[in-house]
């Protein structure tokens, strides 16, 4: 690694390791002594400059470093000052853990409480940061506290800090190529939902830039102008010769040497006499077409047909096509061209959403509630594939649409209102007159097409399609306008409201005149809501609620046999053999799906405490008569249970009574001890029902702490239902205010008191308390790793469209030698930003790296780091290496002490992207399980994988319902040269080490945990619950919050007590 590089000084920084907290010297683990200035929350200023004596020892005083016998290079300060920030006691003082915090000179006595929660540090609200975050770059002492190999202190070195990361200059020009194919496992054959292209065009085509009308012309207008008869008669070759994307690009065989210009008269197109239209009202639109590129497919097809070997010409034409993260303009052009060739015809015949097509008349539909219906369609995409071929991937697709119904009916269902007759009076507060959440929900109708239907309206008028511009906060009674009187200007007309207008013009009386008015995009055009009807075929863009999601899943889940039949029906709907565009371009798609050679990897044996179990290909096991591999670190003594109640949950099982709670607790203890757990206190505090989650958490935390004169180890909450609000409020209080591990259970399950439910919950509880469920049995105690190895997982989750929540980045780091336990850090990452920022990487990973080095590797850096990244599209692959991996390398470099004559330690990286959002499916038939799903360990690396990139599809889990979806793993970089079979075996076997499951999981655990942590980050937002509910109801604009990326507020810091940030708090 390079020697001297940037080191940031962040003054007055406050964040927990779960949120990049800069402290890690707490809990029961010893992570080394603090050897630097204080930067804890509440400090009056930042760290001292070189030579300063404030806040710590001077930089020229030798300080102890890592153990002298620790192998590998020296590592910089592995500890930070302990934070005193904690939950306030009843007297306002932060809590103190007597087992870890030193005694103080004076302690305040809490009224009616034991003095276990006192602390000497100043009082603060843990929900508010003490100081703003600073990114000041300054002169800092380099390696001021470390020793050389002979024990003599290294003198501090002053260096100028820059923002240049040298690792970004080492990004490869292309992704790594596939080194070979794996051989381990049992060979089988299975069917894929992909079809080979038997014949493809190899002529030369031309891409054109198109502008229709003004640059801001509406899509509907552009579509009408392009499809006009006048343009078809003027454009060279006729309109059928052209493929148009509906926006700015078109393709054709015609080679236009000059720009093409035409003025299209839409008045003629609509049958109007242009001479009768005033000049300023004419519907004229200019069409300009200019050649922008040449699409030469000869190199691609020459290679695919075996006419040329893989060489520079082919690389230039094919290597970046379909994936690889490269943005070669020529190959992007070819990709767009071929993609539009196969979508041109079906997009005109069916409802088209991206690469999916839906037939409203023939497609399957099901109402999911809230004015929404789910529809089943077909997805198709063309791609390059291994085996020198091009294939078309075909799969079923499911999307939600607005139900074709009246606006009042949709709004009534959407808002959850029970009575349509009282709906008109429910969108305003009766006392203040202000609009409420129901009115906000009504605004989801914006930008939708609708038609107007009522008595005495002409058939021609009823066929006109309007678009909603807004929902006004005025009712039909309140909306008034000037009705023109013959012979007088409108300003002198008679003022009427909409109710009067419809009575006079159409002789109808509005049934719900108190509903809001619908404003159209056409100027000065409004309609009463009750006469508006949703036009069919419009996608519902908002996040589904819990009930809708449940119904959608039931509708979408299909066993393999039924899914295959639906795919076959979809290909018939697409009609490849009858597609005039495909026939015109000579593109032929094989009607039979691809049969490929696959392998089923050998299943591992699981290691429990003093026993092993071989699940075989069943993919399931249970915990009966099995003890956890590692039980809880400390005996469970200080814990309690609280019951949360909700009157509305009575119909769904109600709240358990005291006897049922006691029975559950005793069964829970017995089950934990049966699995090897250590329970010292068999009579925990049990608090009675509370309706407020925050109050419930506060009473339980202080009640348990005062009872045992110690900080609670575990708080269990019995919830009345599956409401996310209660869950998030409890997690927010306990993670960010009290610093205690929590476990939520369902009241209905407490009443049932099922032993299997106990075991399922105890896997999570044991993991939170420092234990491990099981691991893969290996001859070596370090599993697959023959050298110090760290695994990092990363994920960024985004809010649903229309919701203004920020993106959440999560990083997980393995915390034992066999990578079963993972710690996690989370933080906001802008708004809909996928690449994790440098600051977030540094803040989240630095404390986790220090903890790993001090507690896992014995003071040395890892030799090998696996970096698993989730949620990255193919176009962002290079960004992962250029930015995220480069930043991680720099973080490791900053932890290394440069030593004269000693080669810097180099950490080798293996970078892998895991993707679940794809449409490849396996259909093994009789070679699969009892449902004809693939067996766990089924791996495909031929026929549908990339022709050159190192990728595989692995189905590591057993699908209990529906059709199994394999995970697509792409290795972007491998500096360690991991053997193919070893890597594939590690991917599969680690899926058995997922901490809270008795089945192998579908995704590599490091990524799975990062996904869980990023979702849990919602609970740590510094936002009142009332505001969060309004925001999560959806932004009516549908474009998110509209705030710039840098304004995403940071998450609340986690309280660093009981090892919370290092534990599996997110599981």
PDB file of C-alpha atoms in Angstrom, residues 221-423:
ATOM      1  CA  UNK A 221     -48.022  14.735 -28.340  1.00  0.00           C
ATOM      2  CA  UNK A 222     -44.736  13.228 -29.545  1.00  0.00           C
ATOM      3  CA  UNK A 223     -46.428   9.857 -30.042  1.00  0.00           C
ATOM      4  CA  UNK A 224     -49.272  11.397 -32.034  1.00  0.00           C
ATOM      5  CA  UNK A 225     -46.987  13.439 -34.271  1.00  0.00           C
ATOM      6  CA  UNK A 226     -44.670  10.491 -34.976  1.00  0.00           C
ATOM      7  CA  UNK A 227     -47.638   8.289 -35.843  1.00  0.00           C
ATOM      8  CA  UNK A 228     -49.301  10.873 -38.084  1.00  0.00           C
ATOM      9  CA  UNK A 229     -50.116  10.066 -41.676  1.00  0.00           C
ATOM     10  CA  UNK A 230     -48.384  13.215 -42.894  1.00  0.00           C
ATOM     11  CA  UNK A 231     -45.033  12.232 -41.353  1.00  0.00           C
ATOM     12  CA  UNK A 232     -45.414   8.685 -42.700  1.00  0.00           C
ATOM     13  CA  UNK A 233     -45.746  10.096 -46.205  1.00  0.00           C
ATOM     14  CA  UNK A 234     -42.739  12.400 -45.871  1.00  0.00           C
ATOM     15  CA  UNK A 235     -40.158  10.364 -43.960  1.00  0.00           C
ATOM     16  CA  UNK A 236     -37.694   8.447 -46.201  1.00  0.00           C
ATOM     17  CA  UNK A 237     -38.513   4.749 -46.513  1.00  0.00           C
ATOM     18  CA  UNK A 238     -41.875   5.091 -44.833  1.00  0.00           C
ATOM     19  CA  UNK A 239     -42.623   5.032 -41.121  1.00  0.00           C
ATOM     20  CA  UNK A 240     -42.599   1.210 -40.929  1.00  0.00           C
ATOM     21  CA  UNK A 241     -38.910   1.238 -41.805  1.00  0.00           C
ATOM     22  CA  UNK A 242     -38.121   3.163 -38.651  1.00  0.00           C
ATOM     23  CA  UNK A 243     -37.844   2.122 -34.998  1.00  0.00           C
ATOM     24  CA  UNK A 244     -38.550   4.927 -32.554  1.00  0.00           C
ATOM     25  CA  UNK A 245     -38.082   4.942 -28.767  1.00  0.00           C
ATOM     26  CA  UNK A 246     -40.836   7.504 -28.260  1.00  0.00           C
ATOM     27  CA  UNK A 247     -38.431  10.157 -27.059  1.00  0.00           C
ATOM     28  CA  UNK A 248     -35.238  11.236 -28.814  1.00  0.00           C
ATOM     29  CA  UNK A 249     -33.793   8.216 -30.642  1.00  0.00           C
ATOM     30  CA  UNK A 250     -34.698   6.364 -33.828  1.00  0.00           C
ATOM     31  CA  UNK A 251     -33.031   3.716 -36.001  1.00  0.00           C
ATOM     32  CA  UNK A 252     -33.323   2.843 -39.656  1.00  0.00           C
ATOM     33  CA  UNK A 253     -31.567   1.209 -42.591  1.00  0.00           C
ATOM     34  CA  UNK A 254     -31.949   4.513 -44.413  1.00  0.00           C
ATOM     35  CA  UNK A 255     -28.740   6.521 -44.530  1.00  0.00           C
ATOM     36  CA  UNK A 256     -29.839  10.147 -44.579  1.00  0.00           C
ATOM     37  CA  UNK A 257     -26.904  12.263 -45.714  1.00  0.00           C
ATOM     38  CA  UNK A 258     -28.554  15.473 -44.518  1.00  0.00           C
ATOM     39  CA  UNK A 259     -30.848  16.481 -41.731  1.00  0.00           C
ATOM     40  CA  UNK A 260     -34.515  15.803 -42.296  1.00  0.00           C
ATOM     41  CA  UNK A 261     -37.044  18.515 -41.415  1.00  0.00           C
ATOM     42  CA  UNK A 262     -40.811  18.454 -41.735  1.00  0.00           C
ATOM     43  CA  UNK A 263     -43.675  20.562 -40.416  1.00  0.00           C
ATOM     44  CA  UNK A 264     -46.612  18.373 -39.368  1.00  0.00           C
ATOM     45  CA  UNK A 265     -50.085  19.913 -39.334  1.00  0.00           C
ATOM     46  CA  UNK A 266     -52.059  18.126 -36.624  1.00  0.00           C
ATOM     47  CA  UNK A 267     -55.155  20.158 -37.484  1.00  0.00           C
ATOM     48  CA  UNK A 268     -55.351  18.260 -40.756  1.00  0.00           C
ATOM     49  CA  UNK A 269     -54.624  15.049 -38.905  1.00  0.00           C
ATOM     50  CA  UNK A 270     -57.656  15.649 -36.689  1.00  0.00           C
ATOM     51  CA  UNK A 271     -59.909  16.528 -39.637  1.00  0.00           C
ATOM     52  CA  UNK A 272     -60.053  20.254 -39.001  1.00  0.00           C
ATOM     53  CA  UNK A 273     -59.857  22.807 -41.782  1.00  0.00           C
ATOM     54  CA  UNK A 274     -56.638  24.788 -41.084  1.00  0.00           C
ATOM     55  CA  UNK A 275     -58.152  27.912 -42.680  1.00  0.00           C
ATOM     56  CA  UNK A 276     -60.759  28.062 -39.918  1.00  0.00           C
ATOM     57  CA  UNK A 277     -58.183  27.976 -37.119  1.00  0.00           C
ATOM     58  CA  UNK A 278     -56.664  31.288 -35.953  1.00  0.00           C
ATOM     59  CA  UNK A 279     -52.972  31.570 -36.712  1.00  0.00           C
ATOM     60  CA  UNK A 280     -51.994  31.691 -33.049  1.00  0.00           C
ATOM     61  CA  UNK A 281     -54.030  28.526 -32.364  1.00  0.00           C
ATOM     62  CA  UNK A 282     -52.592  26.376 -35.159  1.00  0.00           C
ATOM     63  CA  UNK A 283     -51.492  22.877 -34.140  1.00  0.00           C
ATOM     64  CA  UNK A 284     -48.198  22.789 -36.047  1.00  0.00           C
ATOM     65  CA  UNK A 285     -45.124  20.834 -34.946  1.00  0.00           C
ATOM     66  CA  UNK A 286     -41.668  20.609 -36.456  1.00  0.00           C
ATOM     67  CA  UNK A 287     -39.909  17.236 -36.735  1.00  0.00           C
ATOM     68  CA  UNK A 288     -36.115  17.218 -37.025  1.00  0.00           C
ATOM     69  CA  UNK A 289     -34.078  14.039 -37.639  1.00  0.00           C
ATOM     70  CA  UNK A 290     -30.281  14.024 -37.640  1.00  0.00           C
ATOM     71  CA  UNK A 291     -27.909  11.060 -37.948  1.00  0.00           C
ATOM     72  CA  UNK A 292     -25.933  10.583 -34.739  1.00  0.00           C
ATOM     73  CA  UNK A 293     -24.182   7.210 -35.083  1.00  0.00           C
ATOM     74  CA  UNK A 294     -23.686   4.093 -37.184  1.00  0.00           C
ATOM     75  CA  UNK A 295     -24.674   0.708 -35.778  1.00  0.00           C
ATOM     76  CA  UNK A 296     -22.386  -1.940 -37.264  1.00  0.00           C
ATOM     77  CA  UNK A 297     -23.274  -5.390 -35.964  1.00  0.00           C
ATOM     78  CA  UNK A 298     -20.907  -7.343 -38.224  1.00  0.00           C
ATOM     79  CA  UNK A 299     -18.179  -7.743 -35.603  1.00  0.00           C
ATOM     80  CA  UNK A 300     -20.607  -9.137 -33.042  1.00  0.00           C
ATOM     81  CA  UNK A 301     -22.193 -11.665 -35.341  1.00  0.00           C
ATOM     82  CA  UNK A 302     -18.942 -12.676 -36.948  1.00  0.00           C
ATOM     83  CA  UNK A 303     -17.754 -13.654 -33.485  1.00  0.00           C
ATOM     84  CA  UNK A 304     -21.028 -15.352 -32.533  1.00  0.00           C
ATOM     85  CA  UNK A 305     -21.014 -17.327 -35.792  1.00  0.00           C
ATOM     86  CA  UNK A 306     -17.422 -18.471 -35.227  1.00  0.00           C
ATOM     87  CA  UNK A 307     -16.070 -16.584 -38.229  1.00  0.00           C
ATOM     88  CA  UNK A 308     -13.448 -14.674 -36.247  1.00  0.00           C
ATOM     89  CA  UNK A 309     -11.555 -15.343 -33.049  1.00  0.00           C
ATOM     90  CA  UNK A 310     -11.808 -13.182 -29.977  1.00  0.00           C
ATOM     91  CA  UNK A 311      -9.533 -10.254 -30.787  1.00  0.00           C
ATOM     92  CA  UNK A 312      -9.271  -6.477 -30.648  1.00  0.00           C
ATOM     93  CA  UNK A 313     -11.991  -5.947 -33.220  1.00  0.00           C
ATOM     94  CA  UNK A 314     -14.416  -8.118 -31.345  1.00  0.00           C
ATOM     95  CA  UNK A 315     -13.469  -6.586 -28.001  1.00  0.00           C
ATOM     96  CA  UNK A 316     -14.219  -3.181 -29.435  1.00  0.00           C
ATOM     97  CA  UNK A 317     -17.603  -4.370 -30.656  1.00  0.00           C
ATOM     98  CA  UNK A 318     -18.773  -6.717 -27.916  1.00  0.00           C
ATOM     99  CA  UNK A 319     -16.804  -6.701 -24.677  1.00  0.00           C
ATOM    100  CA  UNK A 320     -18.823  -4.028 -22.965  1.00  0.00           C
ATOM    101  CA  UNK A 321     -22.181  -5.044 -24.350  1.00  0.00           C
ATOM    102  CA  UNK A 322     -24.865  -6.026 -21.819  1.00  0.00           C
ATOM    103  CA  UNK A 323     -22.830  -5.651 -18.608  1.00  0.00           C
ATOM    104  CA  UNK A 324     -19.299  -4.973 -17.488  1.00  0.00           C
ATOM    105  CA  UNK A 325     -20.050  -1.478 -16.286  1.00  0.00           C
ATOM    106  CA  UNK A 326     -18.346   0.147 -19.256  1.00  0.00           C
ATOM    107  CA  UNK A 327     -20.082   2.945 -21.112  1.00  0.00           C
ATOM    108  CA  UNK A 328     -18.729   2.587 -24.642  1.00  0.00           C
ATOM    109  CA  UNK A 329     -21.009   4.815 -26.741  1.00  0.00           C
ATOM    110  CA  UNK A 330     -20.912   2.467 -29.735  1.00  0.00           C
ATOM    111  CA  UNK A 331     -21.923  -0.549 -27.695  1.00  0.00           C
ATOM    112  CA  UNK A 332     -24.619   1.359 -25.864  1.00  0.00           C
ATOM    113  CA  UNK A 333     -26.018   2.215 -29.299  1.00  0.00           C
ATOM    114  CA  UNK A 334     -26.041  -1.448 -30.343  1.00  0.00           C
ATOM    115  CA  UNK A 335     -27.654  -2.427 -27.054  1.00  0.00           C
ATOM    116  CA  UNK A 336     -30.410   0.159 -27.479  1.00  0.00           C
ATOM    117  CA  UNK A 337     -30.965  -0.843 -31.084  1.00  0.00           C
ATOM    118  CA  UNK A 338     -31.375  -4.578 -30.480  1.00  0.00           C
ATOM    119  CA  UNK A 339     -33.496  -3.934 -27.412  1.00  0.00           C
ATOM    120  CA  UNK A 340     -35.888  -1.736 -29.374  1.00  0.00           C
ATOM    121  CA  UNK A 341     -36.076  -4.199 -32.244  1.00  0.00           C
ATOM    122  CA  UNK A 342     -37.684  -6.825 -30.014  1.00  0.00           C
ATOM    123  CA  UNK A 343     -39.911  -4.368 -28.147  1.00  0.00           C
ATOM    124  CA  UNK A 344     -41.151  -2.241 -31.071  1.00  0.00           C
ATOM    125  CA  UNK A 345     -44.126  -4.383 -32.066  1.00  0.00           C
ATOM    126  CA  UNK A 346     -45.357  -5.694 -28.672  1.00  0.00           C
ATOM    127  CA  UNK A 347     -45.159  -2.181 -27.169  1.00  0.00           C
ATOM    128  CA  UNK A 348     -47.806  -1.083 -29.694  1.00  0.00           C
ATOM    129  CA  UNK A 349     -50.061  -4.080 -29.069  1.00  0.00           C
ATOM    130  CA  UNK A 350     -50.024  -4.257 -25.276  1.00  0.00           C
ATOM    131  CA  UNK A 351     -49.576  -2.133 -22.174  1.00  0.00           C
ATOM    132  CA  UNK A 352     -45.817  -1.606 -22.067  1.00  0.00           C
ATOM    133  CA  UNK A 353     -43.890  -0.875 -18.865  1.00  0.00           C
ATOM    134  CA  UNK A 354     -40.165  -0.936 -19.511  1.00  0.00           C
ATOM    135  CA  UNK A 355     -39.477  -4.471 -20.759  1.00  0.00           C
ATOM    136  CA  UNK A 356     -42.767  -5.974 -19.598  1.00  0.00           C
ATOM    137  CA  UNK A 357     -46.019  -6.284 -21.538  1.00  0.00           C
ATOM    138  CA  UNK A 358     -49.532  -6.685 -20.183  1.00  0.00           C
ATOM    139  CA  UNK A 359     -52.738  -7.615 -21.978  1.00  0.00           C
ATOM    140  CA  UNK A 360     -55.659  -6.229 -20.026  1.00  0.00           C
ATOM    141  CA  UNK A 361     -58.192  -8.365 -21.859  1.00  0.00           C
ATOM    142  CA  UNK A 362     -56.314 -11.687 -21.782  1.00  0.00           C
ATOM    143  CA  UNK A 363     -54.040 -11.172 -18.782  1.00  0.00           C
ATOM    144  CA  UNK A 364     -54.762 -12.438 -15.290  1.00  0.00           C
ATOM    145  CA  UNK A 365     -55.811  -9.778 -12.781  1.00  0.00           C
ATOM    146  CA  UNK A 366     -56.669  -9.610  -9.103  1.00  0.00           C
ATOM    147  CA  UNK A 367     -57.801  -6.773  -6.875  1.00  0.00           C
ATOM    148  CA  UNK A 368     -55.398  -6.125  -4.008  1.00  0.00           C
ATOM    149  CA  UNK A 369     -57.346  -3.320  -2.329  1.00  0.00           C
ATOM    150  CA  UNK A 370     -56.982   0.429  -2.165  1.00  0.00           C
ATOM    151  CA  UNK A 371     -58.244   0.935  -5.712  1.00  0.00           C
ATOM    152  CA  UNK A 372     -55.340  -1.145  -7.025  1.00  0.00           C
ATOM    153  CA  UNK A 373     -55.254  -4.326  -9.089  1.00  0.00           C
ATOM    154  CA  UNK A 374     -52.359  -6.688  -9.783  1.00  0.00           C
ATOM    155  CA  UNK A 375     -51.844  -7.945 -13.320  1.00  0.00           C
ATOM    156  CA  UNK A 376     -49.692 -10.738 -14.713  1.00  0.00           C
ATOM    157  CA  UNK A 377     -47.765 -10.090 -17.923  1.00  0.00           C
ATOM    158  CA  UNK A 378     -44.611 -11.168 -19.725  1.00  0.00           C
ATOM    159  CA  UNK A 379     -41.041  -9.851 -19.587  1.00  0.00           C
ATOM    160  CA  UNK A 380     -38.463 -10.189 -22.366  1.00  0.00           C
ATOM    161  CA  UNK A 381     -34.897  -8.958 -22.711  1.00  0.00           C
ATOM    162  CA  UNK A 382     -32.136  -9.665 -25.203  1.00  0.00           C
ATOM    163  CA  UNK A 383     -28.623 -10.327 -23.903  1.00  0.00           C
ATOM    164  CA  UNK A 384     -25.259 -11.740 -24.827  1.00  0.00           C
ATOM    165  CA  UNK A 385     -24.503 -15.120 -23.291  1.00  0.00           C
ATOM    166  CA  UNK A 386     -21.730 -17.638 -22.767  1.00  0.00           C
ATOM    167  CA  UNK A 387     -21.375 -20.072 -25.642  1.00  0.00           C
ATOM    168  CA  UNK A 388     -21.039 -17.451 -28.377  1.00  0.00           C
ATOM    169  CA  UNK A 389     -24.734 -16.782 -28.592  1.00  0.00           C
ATOM    170  CA  UNK A 390     -27.422 -14.215 -28.046  1.00  0.00           C
ATOM    171  CA  UNK A 391     -30.475 -15.180 -26.024  1.00  0.00           C
ATOM    172  CA  UNK A 392     -33.845 -13.719 -25.115  1.00  0.00           C
ATOM    173  CA  UNK A 393     -34.739 -14.050 -21.444  1.00  0.00           C
ATOM    174  CA  UNK A 394     -38.498 -14.486 -20.953  1.00  0.00           C
ATOM    175  CA  UNK A 395     -40.286 -14.511 -17.615  1.00  0.00           C
ATOM    176  CA  UNK A 396     -43.624 -13.667 -16.050  1.00  0.00           C
ATOM    177  CA  UNK A 397     -43.967 -10.142 -14.746  1.00  0.00           C
ATOM    178  CA  UNK A 398     -46.312  -8.724 -12.141  1.00  0.00           C
ATOM    179  CA  UNK A 399     -47.221  -5.070 -11.754  1.00  0.00           C
ATOM    180  CA  UNK A 400     -49.923  -3.115  -9.987  1.00  0.00           C
ATOM    181  CA  UNK A 401     -52.284  -0.828 -11.870  1.00  0.00           C
ATOM    182  CA  UNK A 402     -54.981   1.587 -10.862  1.00  0.00           C
ATOM    183  CA  UNK A 403     -58.336  -0.121 -10.983  1.00  0.00           C
ATOM    184  CA  UNK A 404     -60.703   1.176 -13.646  1.00  0.00           C
ATOM    185  CA  UNK A 405     -63.221   2.757 -11.312  1.00  0.00           C
ATOM    186  CA  UNK A 406     -64.658   6.104 -10.258  1.00  0.00           C
ATOM    187  CA  UNK A 407     -62.425   8.502  -8.371  1.00  0.00           C
ATOM    188  CA  UNK A 408     -64.623   8.538  -5.227  1.00  0.00           C
ATOM    189  CA  UNK A 409     -64.553   4.741  -5.069  1.00  0.00           C
ATOM    190  CA  UNK A 410     -60.765   4.666  -5.495  1.00  0.00           C
ATOM    191  CA  UNK A 411     -60.191   7.404  -2.925  1.00  0.00           C
ATOM    192  CA  UNK A 412     -62.486   5.688  -0.444  1.00  0.00           C
ATOM    193  CA  UNK A 413     -60.493   2.454  -0.715  1.00  0.00           C
ATOM    194  CA  UNK A 414     -57.124   4.192  -0.895  1.00  0.00           C
ATOM    195  CA  UNK A 415     -57.654   6.137   2.321  1.00  0.00           C
ATOM    196  CA  UNK A 416     -59.056   3.140   4.174  1.00  0.00           C
ATOM    197  CA  UNK A 417     -62.355   4.925   4.762  1.00  0.00           C
ATOM    198  CA  UNK A 418     -65.246   2.611   5.551  1.00  0.00           C
ATOM    199  CA  UNK A 419     -68.256   4.640   4.350  1.00  0.00           C
ATOM    200  CA  UNK A 420     -68.407   6.360   0.979  1.00  0.00           C
ATOM    201  CA  UNK A 421     -71.250   8.604   2.123  1.00  0.00           C
ATOM    202  CA  UNK A 422     -69.144  10.118   4.914  1.00  0.00           C
ATOM    203  CA  UNK A 423     -65.969  10.364   2.803  1.00  0.00           C
TER     204      UNK A 423
END
